[in-house]
Short mmCIF file of C-alpha atoms in Angstrom, two decimals:
data_model
loop_
_atom_site.label_atom_id
_atom_site.label_comp_id
_atom_site.label_asym_id
_atom_site.label_seq_id
_atom_site.Cartn_x
_atom_site.Cartn_y
_atom_site.Cartn_z
CA MET A 1 -87.71 -46.76 29.15
CA LEU A 2 -89.05 -44.92 32.18
CA GLU A 3 -87.84 -41.64 30.71
CA GLN A 4 -89.76 -42.36 27.51
CA ILE A 5 -92.96 -43.12 29.39
CA ILE A 6 -92.63 -39.85 31.32
CA PHE A 7 -91.88 -37.93 28.13
CA PHE A 8 -94.87 -39.27 26.24
CA ALA A 9 -97.19 -38.72 29.20
CA LEU A 10 -96.02 -35.12 29.57
CA ALA A 11 -96.24 -34.52 25.82
CA ALA A 12 -99.79 -35.87 25.73
CA VAL A 13 -100.84 -33.65 28.65
CA ALA A 14 -99.16 -30.63 27.04
CA VAL A 15 -100.90 -31.12 23.68
CA LEU A 16 -104.29 -31.87 25.24
CA SER A 17 -104.12 -28.87 27.54
CA ALA A 18 -103.10 -26.66 24.59
CA LEU A 19 -106.17 -27.92 22.72
CA GLY A 20 -108.18 -27.24 25.88
CA VAL A 21 -107.05 -23.60 25.84
CA VAL A 22 -108.15 -23.13 22.24
CA PHE A 23 -111.36 -25.16 22.16
CA ASN A 24 -112.98 -24.01 25.37
CA LYS A 25 -115.95 -21.74 25.69
CA ASN A 26 -115.25 -20.57 29.23
CA VAL A 27 -112.32 -18.17 29.53
CA VAL A 28 -111.54 -19.23 33.12
CA HIS A 29 -111.25 -22.86 32.05
CA SER A 30 -108.93 -21.79 29.23
CA ALA A 31 -106.71 -20.00 31.76
CA LEU A 32 -106.58 -23.11 33.95
CA PHE A 33 -105.67 -25.29 30.94
CA LEU A 34 -102.94 -22.74 30.19
CA LEU A 35 -101.64 -23.25 33.74
CA LEU A 36 -101.51 -27.00 33.13
CA ASN A 37 -99.72 -26.47 29.82
CA PHE A 38 -97.08 -24.21 31.40
CA SER A 39 -96.53 -26.68 34.25
CA THR A 40 -95.99 -29.65 31.92
CA ILE A 41 -93.49 -27.60 29.93
CA ALA A 42 -91.69 -26.80 33.19
CA PHE A 43 -91.42 -30.54 33.86
CA LEU A 44 -90.06 -31.03 30.33
CA TYR A 45 -87.40 -28.41 31.19
CA PHE A 46 -86.48 -30.46 34.26
CA MET A 47 -86.17 -33.52 32.02
CA LEU A 48 -83.93 -31.53 29.68
CA ASN A 49 -81.59 -30.77 32.58
CA ALA A 50 -82.59 -27.09 32.69
CA GLN A 51 -83.58 -26.87 36.34
CA PHE A 52 -83.08 -23.13 36.70
CA LEU A 53 -85.40 -22.34 33.80
CA GLY A 54 -87.90 -24.94 34.96
CA VAL A 55 -88.23 -23.09 38.26
CA ALA A 56 -88.32 -19.74 36.43
CA GLN A 57 -91.04 -21.12 34.15
CA ILE A 58 -93.20 -22.07 37.12
CA LEU A 59 -92.58 -18.72 38.83
CA VAL A 60 -93.05 -16.44 35.82
CA TYR A 61 -95.52 -18.27 33.60
CA ALA A 62 -97.54 -20.49 35.90
CA GLY A 63 -97.36 -17.95 38.69
CA ALA A 64 -97.39 -14.38 37.44
CA ILE A 65 -98.79 -14.62 33.92
CA VAL A 66 -101.68 -17.00 34.58
CA VAL A 67 -102.66 -15.01 37.69
CA LEU A 68 -102.61 -11.85 35.55
CA PHE A 69 -104.87 -13.55 32.98
CA LEU A 70 -107.30 -14.69 35.67
CA PHE A 71 -107.28 -11.23 37.19
CA VAL A 72 -108.18 -9.62 33.88
CA VAL A 73 -110.89 -12.21 33.23
CA MET A 74 -112.32 -11.21 36.60
CA LEU A 75 -112.09 -7.49 35.76
CA VAL A 76 -113.60 -7.81 32.30
CA GLY A 77 -116.23 -10.33 33.35
CA ALA A 78 -116.20 -14.10 33.01
CA ASP A 79 -119.50 -14.20 31.16
CA VAL A 80 -117.93 -13.00 27.93
CA GLY A 81 -117.43 -16.44 26.38
CA GLU A 82 -118.20 -16.51 22.70
CA PRO A 83 -120.78 -18.97 21.42
CA LEU A 84 -119.18 -22.00 19.82
CA GLY A 85 -122.21 -22.78 17.68
CA ASN A 86 -120.63 -21.93 14.34
CA TRP A 87 -117.33 -23.68 14.98
CA LEU A 88 -117.30 -25.55 11.72
CA SER A 89 -117.64 -22.52 9.51
CA GLY A 90 -115.76 -22.55 6.21
CA GLN A 91 -113.22 -20.04 7.48
CA ASN A 92 -112.36 -22.06 10.57
CA ILE A 93 -111.97 -25.30 8.63
CA PHE A 94 -109.70 -23.48 6.19
CA LEU A 95 -107.62 -22.16 9.11
CA MET A 96 -107.36 -25.61 10.70
CA VAL A 97 -106.19 -27.09 7.40
CA LEU A 98 -103.66 -24.25 7.23
CA GLY A 99 -102.47 -25.22 10.73
CA LEU A 100 -102.11 -28.87 9.72
CA ILE A 101 -100.07 -27.87 6.67
CA LEU A 102 -97.81 -25.74 8.92
CA LEU A 103 -97.41 -28.70 11.28
CA THR A 104 -96.56 -31.05 8.42
CA VAL A 105 -93.98 -28.69 6.97
CA VAL A 106 -92.32 -28.02 10.32
CA GLY A 107 -92.45 -31.69 11.31
CA THR A 108 -90.84 -32.82 8.05
CA ALA A 109 -88.15 -30.18 8.41
CA VAL A 110 -87.46 -31.39 11.95
CA PHE A 111 -87.18 -35.06 11.00
CA GLU A 112 -85.14 -34.47 7.87
CA ASN A 113 -82.56 -32.15 9.40
CA THR A 114 -81.35 -32.99 12.87
CA VAL A 115 -77.66 -32.45 12.31
CA LEU A 116 -76.05 -30.98 15.38
CA GLY A 117 -73.02 -28.75 15.31
CA ALA A 118 -70.08 -28.77 17.65
CA GLY A 119 -70.69 -29.09 21.37
CA GLY A 120 -70.69 -25.99 23.54
CA GLU A 121 -69.31 -25.08 26.91
CA MET A 122 -72.01 -26.69 29.04
CA THR A 123 -70.68 -30.25 29.00
CA PRO A 124 -71.80 -32.60 31.77
CA GLU A 125 -68.32 -32.38 33.33
CA VAL A 126 -68.46 -28.56 33.59
CA VAL A 127 -71.99 -28.69 34.97
CA ALA A 128 -70.94 -31.28 37.52
CA GLN A 129 -68.00 -29.14 38.58
CA PHE A 130 -69.56 -25.66 38.73
CA GLY A 131 -73.29 -26.31 38.83
CA GLN A 132 -75.76 -25.45 36.10
CA THR A 133 -76.92 -22.03 37.32
CA GLU A 134 -73.33 -20.85 37.52
CA VAL A 135 -72.73 -21.76 33.89
CA ILE A 136 -75.82 -19.81 32.78
CA ALA A 137 -74.83 -16.87 34.98
CA ALA A 138 -71.34 -16.86 33.49
CA ALA A 139 -72.81 -16.64 29.98
CA LEU A 140 -75.40 -14.05 31.02
CA PHE A 141 -72.99 -11.69 32.74
CA THR A 142 -70.04 -11.95 30.37
CA GLN A 143 -71.01 -12.76 26.81
CA TYR A 144 -74.58 -11.42 26.99
CA THR A 145 -74.20 -8.42 29.30
CA LEU A 146 -75.63 -5.90 26.84
CA PRO A 147 -78.80 -7.89 26.02
CA PHE A 148 -79.23 -8.48 29.73
CA GLN A 149 -79.14 -4.72 30.40
CA LEU A 150 -81.50 -4.11 27.48
CA VAL A 151 -83.99 -6.54 29.02
CA ALA A 152 -83.78 -4.50 32.22
CA VAL A 153 -84.54 -1.34 30.24
CA LEU A 154 -87.43 -3.11 28.52
CA LEU A 155 -88.91 -4.15 31.88
CA SER A 156 -88.68 -0.55 33.12
CA VAL A 157 -90.37 0.74 29.97
CA GLY A 158 -93.07 -1.89 30.41
CA VAL A 159 -93.72 -0.85 34.01
CA ILE A 160 -93.90 2.83 33.05
CA GLY A 161 -96.21 2.06 30.12
CA VAL A 162 -98.62 0.01 32.22
CA VAL A 163 -98.69 2.66 34.96
CA TRP A 164 -99.38 5.34 32.35
CA LEU A 165 -102.18 3.28 30.81
CA ALA A 166 -103.75 2.67 34.20
CA GLN A 167 -103.40 6.29 35.31
CA HIS A 168 -104.58 7.77 32.04
CA GLN A 169 -108.01 6.26 32.32
CA GLN A 170 -108.54 7.78 35.77
CA ARG A 171 -107.39 11.28 34.99
CA GLN A 172 -110.53 13.40 35.02
CA LYS A 173 -110.57 16.93 33.83
CA PHE A 174 -113.59 18.02 35.81
CA ARG A 175 -114.32 17.58 39.48
CA GLN A 176 -118.02 17.98 38.94
CA VAL A 177 -120.38 17.72 35.97
CA VAL A 178 -123.65 19.60 36.40
CA ALA A 179 -126.80 19.05 34.38
CA VAL A 180 -128.52 22.43 34.04
CA LEU A 181 -132.08 23.02 32.88
CA ASP A 182 -132.06 26.65 31.81
CA ALA A 183 -134.37 27.83 29.04
CA GLY A 184 -132.78 31.29 28.83
CA TRP A 185 -129.32 30.01 28.09
CA ASP A 186 -128.15 30.89 24.60
CA GLY A 187 -125.19 29.80 22.55
CA GLU A 188 -123.07 26.86 23.59
CA SER A 189 -124.69 23.93 25.30
CA GLN A 190 -121.88 23.61 27.84
CA LYS A 191 -119.78 25.97 29.92
CA VAL A 192 -116.66 25.42 32.00
CA HIS A 193 -116.36 27.11 35.39
CA HIS A 194 -112.93 26.32 36.82
CA ASP A 195 -113.11 22.56 37.42
CA LYS A 196 -116.87 22.41 36.95
CA LEU A 197 -118.55 21.49 33.67
CA ARG A 198 -122.10 22.82 33.29
CA VAL A 199 -124.13 21.26 30.49
CA ASN A 200 -127.54 22.63 29.56
CA TRP A 201 -129.77 19.60 29.12
CA LEU A 202 -132.43 21.65 27.33
CA ARG A 203 -129.97 22.36 24.54
CA ARG A 204 -128.49 18.88 24.56
CA PRO A 205 -131.38 16.60 25.48
CA LYS A 206 -129.43 13.40 26.00
CA LEU A 207 -128.26 11.76 29.19
CA PHE A 208 -124.62 12.05 30.17
CA ASP A 209 -122.57 11.31 33.30
CA PHE A 210 -123.53 14.19 35.58
CA ASP A 211 -123.36 14.26 39.36
CA TRP A 212 -125.37 17.38 40.24
CA VAL A 213 -128.63 18.82 38.86
CA GLU A 214 -129.65 22.46 38.72
CA ILE A 215 -133.04 23.65 37.49
CA ALA A 216 -132.81 27.36 36.75
CA ARG A 217 -135.55 28.24 34.27
CA ALA A 218 -137.70 25.34 33.12
CA THR A 219 -141.35 24.43 32.80
CA ASP A 220 -143.10 21.39 34.28
CA ASP A 221 -143.01 19.89 30.81
CA ASP A 222 -139.21 20.20 30.51
CA VAL A 223 -138.69 18.61 33.93
CA ALA A 224 -141.11 15.80 33.06
CA ARG A 225 -139.15 15.01 29.89
CA PHE A 226 -135.90 15.09 31.88
CA THR A 227 -137.17 12.74 34.60
CA ARG A 228 -138.69 10.39 32.06
CA GLN A 229 -135.31 10.05 30.37
CA ILE A 230 -133.63 9.29 33.70
CA GLU A 231 -136.26 6.67 34.50
CA ASN A 232 -135.57 4.95 31.21
CA ASP A 233 -131.78 5.08 31.68
CA GLU A 234 -130.38 1.57 31.34
CA ASP A 235 -126.86 2.35 32.57
CA ARG A 236 -126.71 0.58 35.90
CA TRP A 237 -123.84 2.68 37.33
CA ARG A 238 -125.68 5.92 36.65
CA GLY A 239 -128.82 4.30 38.00
CA LEU A 240 -127.06 3.72 41.32
CA ARG A 241 -125.90 7.33 41.47
CA TYR A 242 -129.23 9.13 40.95
CA PRO A 243 -130.59 8.46 44.47
CA GLN A 244 -127.47 10.11 45.90
CA MET A 245 -127.55 13.26 43.80
CA VAL A 246 -128.46 16.78 44.80
CA CYS A 247 -131.02 18.68 42.74
CA VAL A 248 -131.13 22.44 43.21
CA VAL A 249 -134.32 24.20 42.11
CA SER A 250 -134.36 27.94 41.65
CA PRO A 251 -137.22 29.68 43.51
CA GLU A 252 -138.09 31.71 40.45
CA CYS A 253 -139.03 28.70 38.41
CA ASP A 254 -142.63 27.91 38.96
CA LEU A 255 -142.89 24.14 39.19
CA SER A 256 -146.01 22.33 40.30
CA GLU A 257 -146.20 20.28 43.48
CA SER A 258 -146.33 16.98 41.57
CA THR A 259 -143.10 17.85 39.75
CA HIS A 260 -141.41 18.61 43.07
CA LEU A 261 -142.63 15.26 44.40
CA LYS A 262 -141.24 13.51 41.34
CA LEU A 263 -137.84 15.16 41.82
CA ARG A 264 -137.80 14.23 45.50
CA GLN A 265 -138.48 10.59 44.58
CA MET A 266 -135.77 10.56 41.97
CA PHE A 267 -132.85 12.35 43.63
CA GLY A 268 -131.41 12.11 47.12
CA GLU A 269 -131.91 15.73 48.05
CA VAL A 270 -133.95 18.56 46.51
CA ARG A 271 -132.97 22.06 47.60
CA THR A 272 -134.52 25.37 46.80
CA ALA A 273 -131.79 27.91 46.28
CA ASP A 274 -130.60 30.48 43.84
CA VAL A 275 -129.02 28.91 40.81
CA GLU A 276 -126.24 30.50 38.85
CA ARG A 277 -127.70 31.58 35.55
CA GLY A 278 -126.21 31.15 32.16
CA ALA A 279 -125.70 33.99 29.71
CA GLN A 280 -128.80 36.09 29.14
CA MET B 1 -75.72 -39.51 30.41
CA ILE B 2 -78.58 -41.51 28.97
CA GLU B 3 -80.10 -39.97 25.89
CA SER B 4 -83.08 -42.21 25.38
CA ILE B 5 -85.25 -39.46 23.87
CA PRO B 6 -83.98 -38.03 20.59
CA LEU B 7 -83.94 -34.30 19.95
CA SER B 8 -86.49 -34.59 17.16
CA TYR B 9 -89.18 -35.73 19.61
CA TYR B 10 -88.83 -32.50 21.55
CA LEU B 11 -88.80 -30.45 18.36
CA LEU B 12 -91.91 -32.20 17.08
CA LEU B 13 -93.73 -31.61 20.37
CA SER B 14 -92.75 -27.97 20.26
CA ALA B 15 -93.91 -27.67 16.63
CA THR B 16 -97.25 -29.21 17.59
CA LEU B 17 -97.73 -26.77 20.48
CA PHE B 18 -96.74 -23.86 18.23
CA THR B 19 -99.24 -24.92 15.57
CA ILE B 20 -102.05 -25.28 18.11
CA GLY B 21 -101.24 -21.79 19.40
CA ALA B 22 -101.16 -20.31 15.90
CA ALA B 23 -104.47 -21.98 15.04
CA GLY B 24 -105.94 -20.59 18.25
CA VAL B 25 -104.85 -17.06 17.35
CA LEU B 26 -106.51 -17.44 13.95
CA ILE B 27 -109.69 -19.20 15.04
CA ARG B 28 -110.69 -17.55 18.32
CA ARG B 29 -112.08 -14.02 18.43
CA ASN B 30 -111.83 -13.48 22.19
CA THR B 31 -108.86 -11.18 22.80
CA ILE B 32 -107.92 -12.82 26.13
CA ILE B 33 -107.75 -16.26 24.46
CA ILE B 34 -105.67 -14.80 21.62
CA LEU B 35 -103.14 -13.46 24.14
CA MET B 36 -103.07 -16.89 25.84
CA CYS B 37 -102.37 -18.56 22.50
CA VAL B 38 -99.53 -16.11 21.81
CA GLU B 39 -98.04 -17.13 25.17
CA MET B 40 -98.36 -20.80 24.21
CA MET B 41 -96.50 -20.14 20.95
CA MET B 42 -93.70 -18.42 22.87
CA ASN B 43 -93.52 -21.38 25.22
CA ALA B 44 -93.21 -23.78 22.31
CA VAL B 45 -90.26 -21.77 20.98
CA ASN B 46 -88.70 -21.77 24.46
CA LEU B 47 -88.94 -25.55 24.50
CA THR B 48 -87.02 -25.68 21.21
CA PHE B 49 -84.32 -23.43 22.64
CA ILE B 50 -83.93 -25.56 25.75
CA ALA B 51 -83.88 -28.80 23.77
CA PHE B 52 -81.13 -27.49 21.49
CA SER B 53 -79.24 -26.13 24.47
CA ARG B 54 -79.33 -29.57 26.06
CA PHE B 55 -78.27 -31.48 22.97
CA LEU B 56 -75.57 -28.95 22.00
CA ASP B 57 -74.25 -28.63 25.56
CA SER B 58 -74.59 -24.86 25.24
CA ALA B 59 -75.75 -22.25 27.74
CA THR B 60 -76.77 -19.79 25.01
CA GLY B 61 -80.20 -21.32 24.49
CA GLN B 62 -80.99 -21.04 28.19
CA VAL B 63 -79.89 -17.39 28.25
CA PHE B 64 -82.23 -16.73 25.32
CA VAL B 65 -85.14 -18.39 27.10
CA PHE B 66 -84.41 -16.31 30.18
CA MET B 67 -84.72 -13.14 28.12
CA ILE B 68 -87.80 -14.36 26.25
CA MET B 69 -89.48 -14.90 29.62
CA ALA B 70 -88.85 -11.26 30.59
CA VAL B 71 -90.20 -10.07 27.22
CA ALA B 72 -93.25 -12.33 27.57
CA ALA B 73 -94.02 -10.95 31.02
CA VAL B 74 -93.84 -7.36 29.73
CA GLU B 75 -95.93 -8.26 26.69
CA VAL B 76 -98.68 -9.83 28.78
CA ALA B 77 -98.75 -6.91 31.21
CA ILE B 78 -99.05 -4.30 28.45
CA GLY B 79 -101.43 -6.39 26.36
CA LEU B 80 -103.80 -6.97 29.24
CA ALA B 81 -103.65 -3.30 30.29
CA LEU B 82 -104.60 -2.34 26.72
CA LEU B 83 -107.36 -4.94 26.77
CA VAL B 84 -108.84 -3.54 29.99
CA GLU B 85 -108.72 -0.03 28.54
CA LEU B 86 -110.35 -1.18 25.27
CA ASN B 87 -113.00 -3.03 27.23
CA ARG B 88 -113.76 0.19 29.10
CA HIS B 89 -114.25 2.02 25.81
CA LYS B 90 -116.23 -0.54 23.87
CA ASP B 91 -117.56 -2.88 26.55
CA ALA B 92 -116.41 -5.89 24.51
CA VAL B 93 -113.52 -8.37 24.29
CA ASP B 94 -114.32 -9.53 20.76
CA ILE B 95 -111.38 -8.58 18.55
CA ASN B 96 -113.72 -7.82 15.64
CA GLN B 97 -115.12 -4.91 17.64
CA PHE B 98 -111.73 -3.25 17.91
CA ASN B 99 -111.45 -2.23 14.28
CA SER B 100 -110.95 1.52 14.56
CA LEU B 101 -108.18 3.49 16.20
CA LYS B 102 -110.64 6.10 17.43
CA GLY B 103 -111.79 3.84 20.26
#
């Protein structure tokens, strides 16, 4: 009787927390409901006399996987919850009905066919004599050695894949990207000098991720258009970088004092120096 | 050993959890939630394995669950790494936004 009460309580918590994962606007709350769901299933494992896997469930699922989910929610931003306003759209109702049909079919199959085959090696007597973990280990290391090794290979491949994915997004081809304002620059709008990418803004008048500015041959008008675009830039990471940038102005370009003032306000440092020219 | 709870109760619970997970994958559009629901479905299957292992007195089901756990851990790690990378490209987690391989 006590066992039944515990079972039904755990089952109710498991189903409600599963519904909480699905029908929750906040992603963090969903992750916490997932934690509750995994924990109740671990307790069900204990009830089913699978203590080793119950502990593994808590370690792997409730520990590692939920922490990973929470970590990614933190990285991606927790304010990404989708609005639940149109929950009862025709498509969703259709999908829920589909789910109920699936449940009915599976449930009927379960109740109609519960014929068990012959008993296996893990009888209560064997478990009492050797202990449960030993029985699992014996199966894992004798009968299932090859799958066990394949799982090890799979884990290694997974580690390598994740490291590659994480490294790939940081690999940058250029050490420095320079925005050049050079009216006498013909041909291509960008040139590569060793590990430096020089892009002529006058030929490609759009903002990009640069970290150095060079004004070689430009009029006050060109510089005014350039600074106006930077002022209207809505990218907040680039916006943080502009006050730290260096802007080099060639002495041969005849800019007015107000333009110089504007550049000094916008960038961290304005130098007057010779600027490498593009092709004539 | 007292067997007051029949096997079918465990199977029905596991079917319910699996269905909720499947419905979540179909209904939600947030990629993180979809991955969570996939994990819930795997857990439901694990529960079936353990229940059968208990009622058949067999260690095979538990060995299977052990391996499924390793696969699930790898799957979550790779899936979330892909999600972070996709989010960097598109600045979104809505699965409807990820409809082209060009990124």
